[in-house]
Amino acid sequence: MLNKENINDIIFDFGGVIINIKYNDTINAFKALGIKNFNSMYNQVKQTRLFDQLETGHISKINFIKEIKRFIPSDTPNEKIISAWNAMIKDVPKKTIEYLIALKSKGYRIFLLSNTNEIHIEEAIKSWNKTNYPKPEKIFNNIYLSHKIGMRKPNKEVFTFICDKESLEPSKTLFVDDSIQHIEGAKSIGLNTHHLLNQVDIYSLFS
């Protein structure tokens, strides 16, 4: 059981924690475009180097699309590839944003740490804006996106980087994520962790 009295700061994952995502929708969309084994290239647990490069900002959106076209008909419109890639991005529950606002009002500092890319984050922000709540940068104390900082979970360097930059004490910081490999990475530097098994579970963290 988490002792909330010891927690001052909380680092949240984005996809599957704040925003709803469905990996299978993107997998099925790329299968429809002709990549039958896309689920072996990209899923919640593992991904190939191409997607690592995209998530750490080492490959541009245009070059990512070019690489994808190696596996599908080369005349496939770019828009169809982007649409397939974004198929997993769903809604941001208003209740979740209200929960974040409530946590901040109680004195917790809250941070966002996401393995993402320039294509997904544009779509995710569109979903967030549909809620008519303040933008993420108005709610979180700071936001760390893998393609911007050149590091991604579960590498321990990304957790150390944030703790150093924000002067966080790992023993007084909670990391919330829905992927077990990311949880293990956070534990390796002494962070408190919560493996979110379903999104409803987030509301009971500090109840």
Short mmCIF file of N, CA and C in Angstrom, two decimals, residues 114-191:
data_model
loop_
_atom_site.label_atom_id
_atom_site.label_comp_id
_atom_site.label_asym_id
_atom_site.label_seq_id
_atom_site.Cartn_x
_atom_site.Cartn_y
_atom_site.Cartn_z
N SER A 114 6.52 11.04 -21.15
CA SER A 114 5.92 10.20 -22.18
C SER A 114 6.91 9.76 -23.24
N ASN A 115 6.89 8.46 -23.56
CA ASN A 115 7.54 7.98 -24.77
C ASN A 115 6.60 8.30 -25.93
N THR A 116 6.94 9.30 -26.71
CA THR A 116 6.03 9.72 -27.77
C THR A 116 6.83 10.23 -28.96
N ASN A 117 6.16 10.86 -29.89
CA ASN A 117 6.80 11.34 -31.12
C ASN A 117 5.99 12.50 -31.66
N GLU A 118 6.55 13.22 -32.62
CA GLU A 118 5.90 14.44 -33.09
C GLU A 118 4.55 14.19 -33.75
N ILE A 119 4.34 13.00 -34.30
CA ILE A 119 3.06 12.69 -34.93
C ILE A 119 2.00 12.44 -33.87
N HIS A 120 2.31 11.56 -32.93
CA HIS A 120 1.34 11.21 -31.88
C HIS A 120 1.00 12.38 -30.98
N ILE A 121 1.98 13.18 -30.63
CA ILE A 121 1.71 14.25 -29.67
C ILE A 121 0.78 15.30 -30.27
N GLU A 122 0.90 15.54 -31.57
CA GLU A 122 -0.03 16.48 -32.23
C GLU A 122 -1.46 15.97 -32.13
N GLU A 123 -1.64 14.68 -32.38
CA GLU A 123 -2.98 14.08 -32.30
C GLU A 123 -3.48 14.05 -30.86
N ALA A 124 -2.61 13.75 -29.92
CA ALA A 124 -2.99 13.68 -28.51
C ALA A 124 -3.43 15.05 -27.99
N ILE A 125 -2.74 16.09 -28.42
CA ILE A 125 -3.12 17.44 -27.99
C ILE A 125 -4.49 17.83 -28.55
N LYS A 126 -4.79 17.37 -29.76
CA LYS A 126 -6.13 17.61 -30.33
C LYS A 126 -7.19 16.96 -29.45
N SER A 127 -6.91 15.74 -28.99
CA SER A 127 -7.85 15.05 -28.11
C SER A 127 -8.01 15.79 -26.79
N TRP A 128 -6.89 16.25 -26.23
CA TRP A 128 -6.93 17.00 -24.97
C TRP A 128 -7.76 18.27 -25.14
N ASN A 129 -7.54 18.99 -26.23
CA ASN A 129 -8.22 20.27 -26.44
C ASN A 129 -9.73 20.12 -26.57
N LYS A 130 -10.19 18.93 -26.95
CA LYS A 130 -11.63 18.70 -27.06
C LYS A 130 -12.32 18.73 -25.69
N THR A 131 -11.55 18.60 -24.62
CA THR A 131 -12.13 18.62 -23.27
C THR A 131 -12.47 20.03 -22.81
N ASN A 132 -11.88 21.03 -23.48
CA ASN A 132 -12.05 22.45 -23.11
C ASN A 132 -11.46 22.79 -21.75
N TYR A 133 -10.58 21.94 -21.25
CA TYR A 133 -9.83 22.25 -20.03
C TYR A 133 -8.54 22.97 -20.41
N PRO A 134 -7.86 23.59 -19.43
CA PRO A 134 -6.58 24.24 -19.74
C PRO A 134 -5.61 23.28 -20.40
N LYS A 135 -4.72 23.80 -21.20
CA LYS A 135 -3.73 22.99 -21.90
C LYS A 135 -2.83 22.26 -20.90
N PRO A 136 -2.23 21.14 -21.31
CA PRO A 136 -1.39 20.35 -20.39
C PRO A 136 -0.32 21.17 -19.69
N GLU A 137 0.32 22.09 -20.41
CA GLU A 137 1.40 22.87 -19.80
C GLU A 137 0.90 23.80 -18.70
N LYS A 138 -0.42 24.03 -18.64
CA LYS A 138 -1.00 24.84 -17.58
C LYS A 138 -1.30 24.00 -16.34
N ILE A 139 -1.36 22.69 -16.52
CA ILE A 139 -1.71 21.79 -15.42
C ILE A 139 -0.49 21.12 -14.81
N PHE A 140 0.38 20.58 -15.67
CA PHE A 140 1.60 19.92 -15.17
C PHE A 140 2.67 20.96 -14.83
N ASN A 141 3.45 20.66 -13.81
CA ASN A 141 4.57 21.55 -13.46
C ASN A 141 5.63 21.55 -14.54
N ASN A 142 5.79 20.41 -15.20
CA ASN A 142 6.68 20.33 -16.36
C ASN A 142 6.33 19.08 -17.16
N ILE A 143 6.67 19.12 -18.45
CA ILE A 143 6.35 18.03 -19.36
C ILE A 143 7.62 17.55 -20.04
N TYR A 144 7.84 16.24 -20.02
CA TYR A 144 9.03 15.65 -20.64
C TYR A 144 8.58 14.65 -21.70
N LEU A 145 8.90 14.96 -22.95
CA LEU A 145 8.53 14.11 -24.08
C LEU A 145 9.80 13.50 -24.67
N SER A 146 9.78 12.20 -24.88
CA SER A 146 10.99 11.48 -25.29
C SER A 146 11.62 12.05 -26.56
N HIS A 147 10.80 12.43 -27.53
CA HIS A 147 11.38 12.92 -28.79
C HIS A 147 11.99 14.31 -28.65
N LYS A 148 11.67 14.98 -27.55
CA LYS A 148 12.25 16.31 -27.28
C LYS A 148 13.54 16.20 -26.46
N ILE A 149 13.58 15.26 -25.54
CA ILE A 149 14.75 15.16 -24.65
C ILE A 149 15.75 14.10 -25.11
N GLY A 150 15.40 13.32 -26.14
CA GLY A 150 16.33 12.34 -26.69
C GLY A 150 16.55 11.12 -25.82
N MET A 151 15.65 10.88 -24.88
CA MET A 151 15.72 9.72 -23.98
C MET A 151 14.34 9.14 -23.83
N ARG A 152 14.29 7.83 -23.57
CA ARG A 152 12.98 7.19 -23.42
C ARG A 152 13.01 6.16 -22.30
N LYS A 153 11.86 5.92 -21.76
CA LYS A 153 11.69 4.84 -20.79
C LYS A 153 11.88 3.50 -21.51
N PRO A 154 12.38 2.47 -20.86
CA PRO A 154 12.65 2.34 -19.43
C PRO A 154 14.08 2.66 -19.02
N ASN A 155 14.87 3.30 -19.88
CA ASN A 155 16.26 3.59 -19.55
C ASN A 155 16.35 4.44 -18.29
N LYS A 156 17.19 4.03 -17.35
CA LYS A 156 17.26 4.73 -16.07
C LYS A 156 17.73 6.17 -16.22
N GLU A 157 18.45 6.48 -17.32
CA GLU A 157 18.96 7.83 -17.52
C GLU A 157 17.85 8.87 -17.58
N VAL A 158 16.69 8.49 -18.13
CA VAL A 158 15.61 9.46 -18.26
C VAL A 158 15.03 9.80 -16.89
N PHE A 159 14.96 8.82 -16.00
CA PHE A 159 14.45 9.07 -14.65
C PHE A 159 15.44 9.90 -13.84
N THR A 160 16.71 9.59 -13.98
CA THR A 160 17.75 10.37 -13.30
C THR A 160 17.75 11.80 -13.81
N PHE A 161 17.57 11.97 -15.11
CA PHE A 161 17.55 13.30 -15.73
C PHE A 161 16.45 14.17 -15.13
N ILE A 162 15.25 13.62 -15.03
CA ILE A 162 14.12 14.39 -14.50
C ILE A 162 14.31 14.70 -13.02
N CYS A 163 14.76 13.72 -12.26
CA CYS A 163 14.97 13.95 -10.83
C CYS A 163 16.01 15.04 -10.60
N ASP A 164 17.08 15.02 -11.37
CA ASP A 164 18.12 16.04 -11.24
C ASP A 164 17.60 17.41 -11.65
N LYS A 165 16.88 17.45 -12.76
CA LYS A 165 16.41 18.73 -13.29
C LYS A 165 15.36 19.38 -12.39
N GLU A 166 14.52 18.55 -11.77
CA GLU A 166 13.43 19.07 -10.94
C GLU A 166 13.73 19.00 -9.45
N SER A 167 14.94 18.57 -9.10
CA SER A 167 15.33 18.40 -7.69
C SER A 167 14.35 17.49 -6.95
N LEU A 168 14.04 16.36 -7.56
CA LEU A 168 13.13 15.39 -6.96
C LEU A 168 13.90 14.39 -6.11
N GLU A 169 13.36 14.07 -4.96
CA GLU A 169 13.90 12.99 -4.13
C GLU A 169 13.18 11.71 -4.52
N PRO A 170 13.87 10.72 -5.08
CA PRO A 170 13.19 9.48 -5.50
C PRO A 170 12.32 8.86 -4.41
N SER A 171 12.79 8.91 -3.16
CA SER A 171 12.03 8.29 -2.06
C SER A 171 10.72 9.03 -1.77
N LYS A 172 10.60 10.26 -2.28
CA LYS A 172 9.39 11.05 -2.06
C LYS A 172 8.65 11.34 -3.36
N THR A 173 8.99 10.57 -4.39
CA THR A 173 8.40 10.76 -5.71
C THR A 173 7.73 9.47 -6.17
N LEU A 174 6.53 9.60 -6.73
CA LEU A 174 5.79 8.45 -7.25
C LEU A 174 5.77 8.50 -8.77
N PHE A 175 6.03 7.36 -9.40
CA PHE A 175 5.96 7.23 -10.86
C PHE A 175 4.81 6.30 -11.20
N VAL A 176 3.91 6.75 -12.08
CA VAL A 176 2.72 5.98 -12.47
C VAL A 176 2.78 5.67 -13.96
N ASP A 177 2.71 4.38 -14.29
CA ASP A 177 2.82 3.96 -15.70
C ASP A 177 2.04 2.66 -15.88
N ASP A 178 1.62 2.40 -17.12
CA ASP A 178 0.88 1.17 -17.39
C ASP A 178 1.74 0.07 -17.99
N SER A 179 3.04 0.33 -18.19
CA SER A 179 3.95 -0.67 -18.77
C SER A 179 4.95 -1.14 -17.72
N ILE A 180 4.98 -2.44 -17.49
CA ILE A 180 5.80 -2.98 -16.41
C ILE A 180 7.29 -2.71 -16.62
N GLN A 181 7.75 -2.70 -17.87
CA GLN A 181 9.18 -2.46 -18.11
C GLN A 181 9.57 -1.04 -17.70
N HIS A 182 8.64 -0.09 -17.81
CA HIS A 182 8.92 1.28 -17.39
C HIS A 182 8.93 1.38 -15.86
N ILE A 183 8.04 0.63 -15.25
CA ILE A 183 8.00 0.57 -13.78
C ILE A 183 9.33 0.05 -13.24
N GLU A 184 9.86 -0.99 -13.85
CA GLU A 184 11.13 -1.56 -13.41
C GLU A 184 12.27 -0.57 -13.59
N GLY A 185 12.24 0.20 -14.67
CA GLY A 185 13.27 1.22 -14.89
C GLY A 185 13.24 2.29 -13.81
N ALA A 186 12.04 2.71 -13.42
CA ALA A 186 11.89 3.72 -12.37
C ALA A 186 12.35 3.18 -11.02
N LYS A 187 12.04 1.93 -10.74
CA LYS A 187 12.46 1.32 -9.47
C LYS A 187 13.98 1.27 -9.35
N SER A 188 14.66 1.17 -10.49
CA SER A 188 16.12 1.01 -10.47
C SER A 188 16.84 2.22 -9.91
N ILE A 189 16.16 3.39 -9.87
CA ILE A 189 16.80 4.57 -9.27
C ILE A 189 16.13 4.94 -7.94
N GLY A 190 15.25 4.06 -7.44
CA GLY A 190 14.67 4.27 -6.13
C GLY A 190 13.35 5.00 -6.09
N LEU A 191 12.72 5.20 -7.25
CA LEU A 191 11.41 5.86 -7.27
C LEU A 191 10.33 4.93 -6.72
#
